[in-house]
Each structure stands twice: as C-alpha cells, then as structure tokens.
Amino acid sequence: MATGLRIDDIALSPRRRGLPSPLDGRRDIWFDVTISVHNPGAKPLHVVSELRGLAYDAASKVLTLRLAEAAPGPTARDAPTYTLPTPATITVAPRGTAKITLPIPAILREVRQVEGAPLAVDETDLRAMRRIRCEVASSEKPIGAQERTAPHLMRSRVARWGITVTGEAAVTPDTRR
Amino acid sequence: MSLFISRLANDGAALSDVFSITRCDANLGQNPVNSQVDRIAYTKTSSGAGQDRIEALVGAAGDVVVSAFPAGSQIPDGSGGTVPIELVGGATFPPDSAGLIQVAYCFNNQMFAFAPGGAQISLPRQVILFHELAHAFHRAIGDFNSADPEFQAITDENTFRAQVGLAARDPTNHNGGQGAGNGQQVPSCTGMPPGGGTGGTGPSCCNC
C-alpha cells in the first residue's frame, strides 16, 4: 500500500505583476506555480512548503523547483556567511490533499562573485521554459527547529529528513509583456 | 577603506537603506567611482548605533560593497549551488583576492526572526542590511568570530534595534523565515539622500 506523498498536479498561472516597488513604482512580472499533493497514507505528513532552491536548464528548458534539501557539497573557502531557516512545512491529513503555491519571477537573476568587482548578475528569461520539475520532501516526523545549526549542517540534516518525491509537467508560460 | 554601493544591483534601495540606518543624516554623501560602484562618504552629525556603524565602515580598513537584490534572485550558497536570497535575507562574502567584502541582501521581502523567549519578531530590510554590515565590519577590522558569526552579528544588530525601538533578537537563535513578524518596522525619518541613486531606482527625496 502506497503511503508516501504523491504529486498530483503542477500548474503554472498566467503572468501577474508584482506589487509596485516603493522606490520607483516598477512592477516585475511573476508567475505562480501551484503543486497539488496527496497523502494516500493513514498518518499525517509534514510537507516542505517553501522554495529551497531553483535551477533552470536552458538547453532542455526545464525549471526545477526544490522543496527539499540535497546533501550539500563541501564548503568553499569563499563561502558567504548567512543563516538558512528551518524549512516551512504544512501538514497534509491522511488521505488528504493540499496545494502549495510558489511565486516564480519571469526573469531569473543569478548572482555570481567576480574577483575585485561587485557581485554580477546574470539574467535568464524563464518564459522560455517548457517543463517544470518539482522535488518535494515530506515525512511523518515533524522537521523540528534547528536554530543553532549552521547552513551546511542544517542542509545535511534536512537532506536526511523524510522522503523526496518528484513530479514533472509540461507548461506554456504566458509571454505577454 | 571604503563603503561602496553597487550600481549593478538596486543602488536606489541600498542607498535608501543606508540612509535610513544613519537616521536620515544629511551628511551622508555618495560619489560615483565608475560604472559599477558609488563610494559612500559619511561623517556623522549625531550619535547612534546606525550612524556609528556606517561611519566606522566608511573609515574601516577594508572595502565593503553593498548590493541590494529583489526577491527571486539566487545567490551562491558556498557549497557549489545557489539559494534564493529571500530565503536567507542576506549574505556576506569574505574578502576576495582584491580585499573586497561583498554584502548582498534582499530589499523587498517580509521576514521574521525570534526574540529571547521565542516570540516571532519583524526583520525589516534595514535591519537585515545592518546585520550583514555587522559581518562585514568585523571582517574588515579583523575580529570576525568565525566560530559563531551569527551571535556576533545579532549582538550588533540589537544595538540598532534598540536605537530604533524594535524588539531585541535572541542572539543564540538565528532561525527565522519568510512572513510577518510582530508588525514593527524601522520608524521613518525624513531627509534628502545624496544623489538619489541611478537608473530610476532611487528616491529623489525620501521618508526612509
């Protein structure tokens, strides 16, 4: 009998404008990705409900949304100092369903380090995507609070928490400007 | 030796937030260096944790570059991947080979942290920037606590929180998340920031 989380559907909304910037009134374009999940088991499942990572493969036009943590690679010498919060989760009742909605910008901004210069930004238009792949972690055990955990250690622990399921769907982004 | 604002990111947001940290001190100056950065000049006209820290950074033995990014931006996570900046609030990079310390922060997301006792409290954008500048400051002056950098930065952050009347944060709890805190925001101050930023992103005048 299947007891693990199941991804039933992945849907991409029409484009919407973000709230006006308080600085210049500019309104960026966003999409909402809604992931429908189902708990076929007899116990409640705790499901990660926030985006922990995003990657876009321009060659295959696949956008990957990670609501899970993978085991991190070794910490680089030039690793930044930051805090990584414990993943937000929702509880899906036995034989229940839930929808998780994630805002995704139309323009992906990837920041990279450049020696001797300010951080640079590479922009990619995500409206070229053709598929969305979602990875969602869940467990019968609550994820707990890990307030004294450094990012690398937290990621390692969360990567071992629960089971990650994957779903994929074809999408046709709204390309109106 | 200097505090810079990156023009490759949202310089208007960064300038506005530095200005707010100085509590709208009209003595804050902004001088173009090249197409990538502006240099901040500052001699405080009043004392406070915010003014003191910005003045110290301007005169510190290290170059710090501030970049303000919108939610949805992905920053290097130090382990070969990236992390959404709205998830972490901000990040400070150690000095590169040229000695530049990079500060990146998210200027348009709602975030929360925790007070001693566990109550959820607001983490406004100016506080996030002050927190990251605390990491940068300690790296610049050579007393960065690599064993517990968050305790050091949150302790500094609390001096700014006290100055502007925000609830103190628990320095032993650096968890938090996206969403509302306790409704507190950095109180507005009024003044005219230098230059107003570039690229149509900067305020021509402001209530920060």
mmCIF file of C-alpha atoms in Angstrom, chain A residues 51-56 63-66 103-105 108-110 126, chain B residues 72 74 82-84 86:
data_model
loop_
_atom_site.group_PDB
_atom_site.id
_atom_site.type_symbol
_atom_site.label_atom_id
_atom_site.label_comp_id
_atom_site.label_asym_id
_atom_site.label_seq_id
_atom_site.Cartn_x
_atom_site.Cartn_y
_atom_site.Cartn_z
ATOM 1 C CA LEU A 51 11.105 27.030 -2.217
ATOM 2 C CA ARG A 52 14.569 25.965 -1.043
ATOM 3 C CA GLY A 53 16.258 26.068 -4.426
ATOM 4 C CA LEU A 54 15.627 26.738 -8.065
ATOM 5 C CA ALA A 55 17.536 25.791 -11.197
ATOM 6 C CA TYR A 56 16.874 26.332 -14.868
ATOM 7 C CA LEU A 63 12.731 24.642 -14.496
ATOM 8 C CA THR A 64 13.437 22.658 -11.339
ATOM 9 C CA LEU A 65 11.860 23.785 -8.079
ATOM 10 C CA ARG A 66 13.238 22.191 -4.942
ATOM 11 C CA PRO A 103 5.862 32.701 -6.708
ATOM 12 C CA ILE A 104 8.404 32.479 -9.534
ATOM 13 C CA PRO A 105 9.885 35.534 -11.261
ATOM 14 C CA LEU A 108 15.736 34.651 -13.121
ATOM 15 C CA ARG A 109 18.565 36.670 -11.572
ATOM 16 C CA GLU A 110 21.624 34.631 -10.687
ATOM 17 C CA LEU A 126 12.154 31.851 -17.610
ATOM 18 C CA GLY B 72 13.674 35.831 -6.669
ATOM 19 C CA GLN B 74 19.677 33.415 -6.477
ATOM 20 C CA THR B 82 22.605 28.703 -5.074
ATOM 21 C CA VAL B 83 19.976 29.742 -2.577
ATOM 22 C CA PRO B 84 17.063 32.185 -3.018
ATOM 23 C CA GLU B 86 14.526 35.887 0.061
#
